[in-house]
Amino acid sequence: MNAIFEGIGASVRRKEDLRFLSGRGHYTDDMNRPGQTHCVLKRSDRPHAIITSIDTSAARAAPGVVAVFTHADLDADGVGGVPCGWQIHSKDGSPMVEPGHPVLATGRVRHVGDPVVAVIAETRQQARNAAELLVIDYQDLPAVAHIADAIAPGAALVQEAAAGNTCFDWHIGDKDLVDAAFARATHRVKLDLTNNRLVPNAMEPRAAIGDYDAMSGDYTLITTSQNPHVIRLLMGAFVLHIPEHRLRVLAPDVGGGFGSKIYHYAEEAIVTWAAGKLKRPVKWTADRSEAFMSDAHGRDHASTAEMALDAEGNFLALRVATVANLGAYLSTFAPAVPTYLSATLLAGVYKTPAIYAEVRAIFTNTVPVDAYRGAGRPESTFLLERLLDTIAHDTGIDRIELRRRNFIPTDAFPYQTPVALQYDSGDYVSTLNAALKAADWDGFAARRAEAKARGKLRGIGVSTYVEACGIAPSKLVGALGARAALYEVAQIRVHPTGSVTVFTGTHSHGQGHETTFAQLVASQLGVPFENVDIVHGDTNKIPFGMGTYGSRSLAVGGTAMVKAMDKIIAKGKKIAAHLLEASVDDIEFANGNFTVAGTDRAKSFGEIALTAYVPHNYPIEDIEPGLEETAFYDPANFTFPGGCHVCEVEVDPETGVTTVVNFTAVDDVGRVINPMIVEGQIQGGVAQGIGQALLENAVYDEQGQLVSGSFMDYTMPRADNLPNISVGTETTLCTHNALGVKGCGEVGAIGSPPAVINAVVDALKDYGVRHVNMPATSQKLWQIIQDSSAQPAVANLSSN
Amino acid sequence: MYDFAYEKPTALAAAVASLAGDMDAKALAGGQTFIPVLKQRLNKPTTVVDLAALGLVGITVTADSVTIGAMTTHGEVALSAAVQKAIPALANLASMIGDWQVRHRGTIGGSLANNDPSACYPSAVLALGATIVTDRRSIAADDYFQGMFTTALEQGEIITKVIFPIPQKAAYQKFRNPASRYAMVGVFVAKTAAGVRVAVTGAAQGGVFRHAAFEAALSANFSPDAIAGIATSADDLNSDIHASAEYRAHLIGVMAKRAVAGT
Ligand SMILES: Cc1cc2nc3c(=O)[nH]c(=O)nc-3n(C[C@H](O)[C@H](O)[C@H](O)COP(=O)(O)OP(=O)(O)OC[C@H]3O[C@@H](n4cnc5c(N)ncnc54)[C@H](O)[C@@H]3O)c2cc1C
């Protein structure tokens, strides 16, 4: 047994890539069950309309059709609506308006893509043919798609129960303190900004297969989910009323999620319910067009941010008012995103003593919006870091100096912010210094001059950020409105010959858990890396779990593994003490060996495992045979990764085209288990951040049609849009989990957008530009340049 | 897609007969436009007539012309040493179409038959004054393009090859639509024996067009400066979420200047 030991901190190649890169992954759509039928959904092509009639007769009579279902069939079976997992209360204490979210549209359609009828046939082709024979009569209603239209007086109502289209009007912080600080401030800087709406576009579109065993009464749902247990809970308890022991949810290989596969979607309920009804498996797979109009979108905030400063540029108070577009219905975690996942981050890395934020969430006739990579933290980070540069612009204080002056000092941790969070650790000075050095900030002037000689406008931008992830303490999130817990579960099964199977409640959909977790377990138990297998994505195999999102898998799920391994080691010590005829207190465990302290008398981990399963010589009165332990871990706090991103761009003033020429990220993600995977996660996140900043935009027209509803119009970032992304880490350890880990899944998408826009604004500074909203498309920049040369005075200065 | 019959004739006459006998029969070349259209159920042909076995492939270069078979892929044109030498701008244009997968399937005949208003080839065909040869006649470029997705082709008429006269110099500049990567504005300039010709694609509602003002200015003085001061009217130009008509009008000037500079 002398295989290569791969420990913490090694860039082990990802085990899972062999099957992914050779086309042998097992995705939901790859699976087929005997007797399977195919479901096609007829979706609304209207943004807002009353359904006056649905005639299914021709569709029912079409070749191969097994069944055609409308909301009436679901109602007859008592099927519930899609639930929302987070409740927010408004300022006045009233709960948010929580309208029903029917599985199939009932009476009305509220966005293009709202599912209306499910057609189930022997083949997908037959189901599509039959769906074209449906006759649905609509009476169109006025629609609102954009924030400004939805909040305008007299706007059409998306949900009858939501006056003014308001879902809730929430706030956090101390308004009086903030008002007082503004009254005495020397500088007040104000900025209006939007956070553009995004379509997640995971590589694998969503898919689901429902199955039912009439003998046992067991249901199975195979689905593209980031959290199968959460789906089992939500769908079983609220929608279909199937108890947990009768419902198995599998999330096999999943091709990316970025948040969009957290939520419980109507299609999962339809196929599961229909499978029970028809006693045959039912499969649904989204095509890309469906994905655009049915996967929860991301972002879509409009904010006003104001900072009060003293004469030296110290922040006195921050005031923020945001309107968040939640779409037509409440997706699973939608209410949490603009509130507890965003406004609580408004201190950022700064010691702003007073903060007050208001968030009005509204309904529109658009696809529901929910968490998307970063979930609320990219929005607050963009707001703060754009505001920082705007303050520098308006006051003349150097933007780096302004940041340094207001950083939470390195010796101030744990640091309590004015907006609920307590940061446990961080060192914003060191990440800033390292990033500026790596990006050669000081050499920029020469590069700018050189670019100018080539007719290009070169700009550099910085963003310093912190985020809250590893979500997290059940008690805290419960108090904040979560209707679920957020702990994580690990079960470690040591087999008789010493190999190990780890069952985790987290789910890997590209993150490389099968490698990182195997490294973690191998290093802790001292067994070879290849002797550790990670099992995820099956509610029948894994005790429980809350899944993967919010960069929580290692910080919460990995710590649960450590807790389970602690129990394994404690038990192993008892067995070793017995075999070695020593006291338990004298047994030490290191590098896979149980040793009597101070001697060379030892038993290997494998010998102990074998003894546990073949307990011939065993303290059977004191301990049970076997070596398997489970741990539930509920962390004490969120984790707080942070860092500094520096972006350098060149703008072609003739065309408005921006090229990102350099990108440097220096992040503090806590302890790093696999540096290669961390680098990949950060690069991927930065790619999405550059996408948001320069390219991506979900555009609805005034009537509520999704104009950018395909890749012909929705600009996904591609390799040639991206620079070489240089990634570095500076580490402070998380103080409240055993590994000292923080999380790296979202930092790239959180820190990068403002760095890019700050660079763009810097590039255009000679044109008097103060702010540019995302995405900074070539057309937008060309227009800005045009307008400013028309009137060369400083444009758009709204400082007061 | 809907069900359809599939034919793969080996003789041009047979293909022409299949298409002539049935108004709803459609030719298939590289399928890069046609197959997505079928998958979205936007077209319901009775029969799909695959042109792949008609022998319409290949590139022939003579002293004064380059002839490209209709089924020749963009990839073949881009990588052809003969085209690179005779009309480098044409090989360059082909190399900028789509991505490698698209270039390995998409054909010059399919592109011209389709006449997408943001396709690249129409600009080269029009600027170089090429001739489109079909199963029944030859059509001059100036007569061929008749508005977006509209050409002089008759129902069932098959393009067999395209003959490009070799210009003195030529260049293509493409401003890609950021999402689709088709031409948001593409300008092909050519200095030919018959004079300077400038064709613009991607920009206008009616598809590819010749830019008379640029042609006149460049005929007098073939240099970027000659057209620097000439504004293009935004009337009749496309406007969408990626580019307003005014922005397109501006880009036509920039792309034309860069094309001239690049010849
Ligand atoms: C992702 C993507 C990106 C693209 N980017 C670009 C780009 O940047 N620039 C660009 O110019 N194009 C672009 N295209 C289009 C591509 O270049 C193809 O050339 C074009 O789609 C048509 O060629 P095809 O051979 O695929 O024809 P098909 O799709 O097979 O046919 C198109 C039409 O032409 C007809 N047809 C085909 N051949 C003939 C013939 N010989 N005679 C008569 N009728 C015929 C067919 O009946 C059909 O109606 C892109 C396509 C894709 C999918």
PDB file of C-alpha atoms in Angstrom, chain A residues 125 128-129 132 289 652-657 695 699 707-708 711-716 718 720-721 778-779 782-783 786, chain B residues 1-3 39-41 99 175 177-182 184 240-247 250-251 254-255 257-258:
ATOM      1  CA  GLN A 125     -41.472  14.385 -31.784  1.00  0.00           C
ATOM      2  CA  ARG A 128     -44.164  18.400 -30.141  1.00  0.00           C
ATOM      3  CA  ASN A 129     -46.510  17.674 -33.034  1.00  0.00           C
ATOM      4  CA  GLU A 132     -48.941  22.457 -32.038  1.00  0.00           C
ATOM      5  CA  SER A 289     -34.914  28.393 -26.255  1.00  0.00           C
ATOM      6  CA  ASP A 652     -11.105  51.843 -29.425  1.00  0.00           C
ATOM      7  CA  PRO A 653     -12.546  55.357 -29.580  1.00  0.00           C
ATOM      8  CA  GLU A 654     -13.529  54.946 -33.209  1.00  0.00           C
ATOM      9  CA  THR A 655     -15.744  51.910 -32.646  1.00  0.00           C
ATOM     10  CA  GLY A 656     -16.339  51.878 -28.886  1.00  0.00           C
ATOM     11  CA  VAL A 657     -15.001  48.324 -28.617  1.00  0.00           C
ATOM     12  CA  LEU A 695     -21.399  41.562 -22.940  1.00  0.00           C
ATOM     13  CA  VAL A 699     -33.275  42.464 -22.819  1.00  0.00           C
ATOM     14  CA  VAL A 707     -35.483  40.109 -27.270  1.00  0.00           C
ATOM     15  CA  SER A 708     -32.231  38.428 -26.333  1.00  0.00           C
ATOM     16  CA  PHE A 711     -27.394  33.058 -28.537  1.00  0.00           C
ATOM     17  CA  MET A 712     -27.949  35.081 -31.695  1.00  0.00           C
ATOM     18  CA  ASP A 713     -28.683  38.036 -29.428  1.00  0.00           C
ATOM     19  CA  TYR A 714     -27.535  37.096 -25.934  1.00  0.00           C
ATOM     20  CA  THR A 715     -23.791  37.664 -25.843  1.00  0.00           C
ATOM     21  CA  MET A 716     -22.099  34.883 -23.921  1.00  0.00           C
ATOM     22  CA  ARG A 718     -16.164  33.453 -25.398  1.00  0.00           C
ATOM     23  CA  ASP A 720     -11.520  35.494 -27.400  1.00  0.00           C
ATOM     24  CA  ASN A 721     -13.365  38.002 -25.178  1.00  0.00           C
ATOM     25  CA  SER A 778     -19.366  49.061 -27.990  1.00  0.00           C
ATOM     26  CA  GLN A 779     -22.548  50.855 -29.005  1.00  0.00           C
ATOM     27  CA  TRP A 782     -19.422  54.917 -28.875  1.00  0.00           C
ATOM     28  CA  GLN A 783     -22.567  56.850 -27.987  1.00  0.00           C
ATOM     29  CA  GLN A 786     -20.160  60.899 -29.431  1.00  0.00           C
TER      30      GLN A 786
ATOM     31  CA  MET B   1     -38.156  19.222 -37.085  1.00  0.00           C
ATOM     32  CA  TYR B   2     -41.036  17.838 -39.043  1.00  0.00           C
ATOM     33  CA  ASP B   3     -40.694  14.624 -40.966  1.00  0.00           C
ATOM     34  CA  LYS B  39     -35.129  22.225 -35.879  1.00  0.00           C
ATOM     35  CA  GLN B  40     -37.112  25.272 -34.894  1.00  0.00           C
ATOM     36  CA  ARG B  41     -39.942  24.035 -37.114  1.00  0.00           C
ATOM     37  CA  ASP B  99     -16.402  29.208 -36.137  1.00  0.00           C
ATOM     38  CA  PHE B 175     -17.402  44.299 -37.366  1.00  0.00           C
ATOM     39  CA  ASN B 177     -22.254  41.228 -34.038  1.00  0.00           C
ATOM     40  CA  PRO B 178     -21.016  40.532 -30.494  1.00  0.00           C
ATOM     41  CA  ALA B 179     -23.525  37.712 -29.945  1.00  0.00           C
ATOM     42  CA  SER B 180     -24.007  35.963 -33.291  1.00  0.00           C
ATOM     43  CA  ARG B 181     -20.629  36.943 -34.748  1.00  0.00           C
ATOM     44  CA  TYR B 182     -22.282  37.524 -38.116  1.00  0.00           C
ATOM     45  CA  MET B 184     -23.031  43.742 -37.909  1.00  0.00           C
ATOM     46  CA  ASP B 240     -31.440  46.506 -33.111  1.00  0.00           C
ATOM     47  CA  ILE B 241     -30.298  45.977 -29.529  1.00  0.00           C
ATOM     48  CA  HIS B 242     -26.692  45.716 -30.646  1.00  0.00           C
ATOM     49  CA  ALA B 243     -26.443  48.705 -32.945  1.00  0.00           C
ATOM     50  CA  SER B 244     -28.581  51.649 -33.855  1.00  0.00           C
ATOM     51  CA  ALA B 245     -28.788  52.749 -37.480  1.00  0.00           C
ATOM     52  CA  GLU B 246     -26.553  55.729 -36.598  1.00  0.00           C
ATOM     53  CA  TYR B 247     -23.918  53.486 -35.061  1.00  0.00           C
ATOM     54  CA  HIS B 250     -20.616  55.298 -38.441  1.00  0.00           C
ATOM     55  CA  LEU B 251     -19.115  51.806 -38.492  1.00  0.00           C
ATOM     56  CA  VAL B 254     -14.639  53.075 -40.019  1.00  0.00           C
ATOM     57  CA  MET B 255     -14.681  49.616 -41.584  1.00  0.00           C
ATOM     58  CA  LYS B 257     -11.312  53.167 -44.051  1.00  0.00           C
ATOM     59  CA  ARG B 258      -9.692  50.182 -42.387  1.00  0.00           C
TER      60      ARG B 258
END
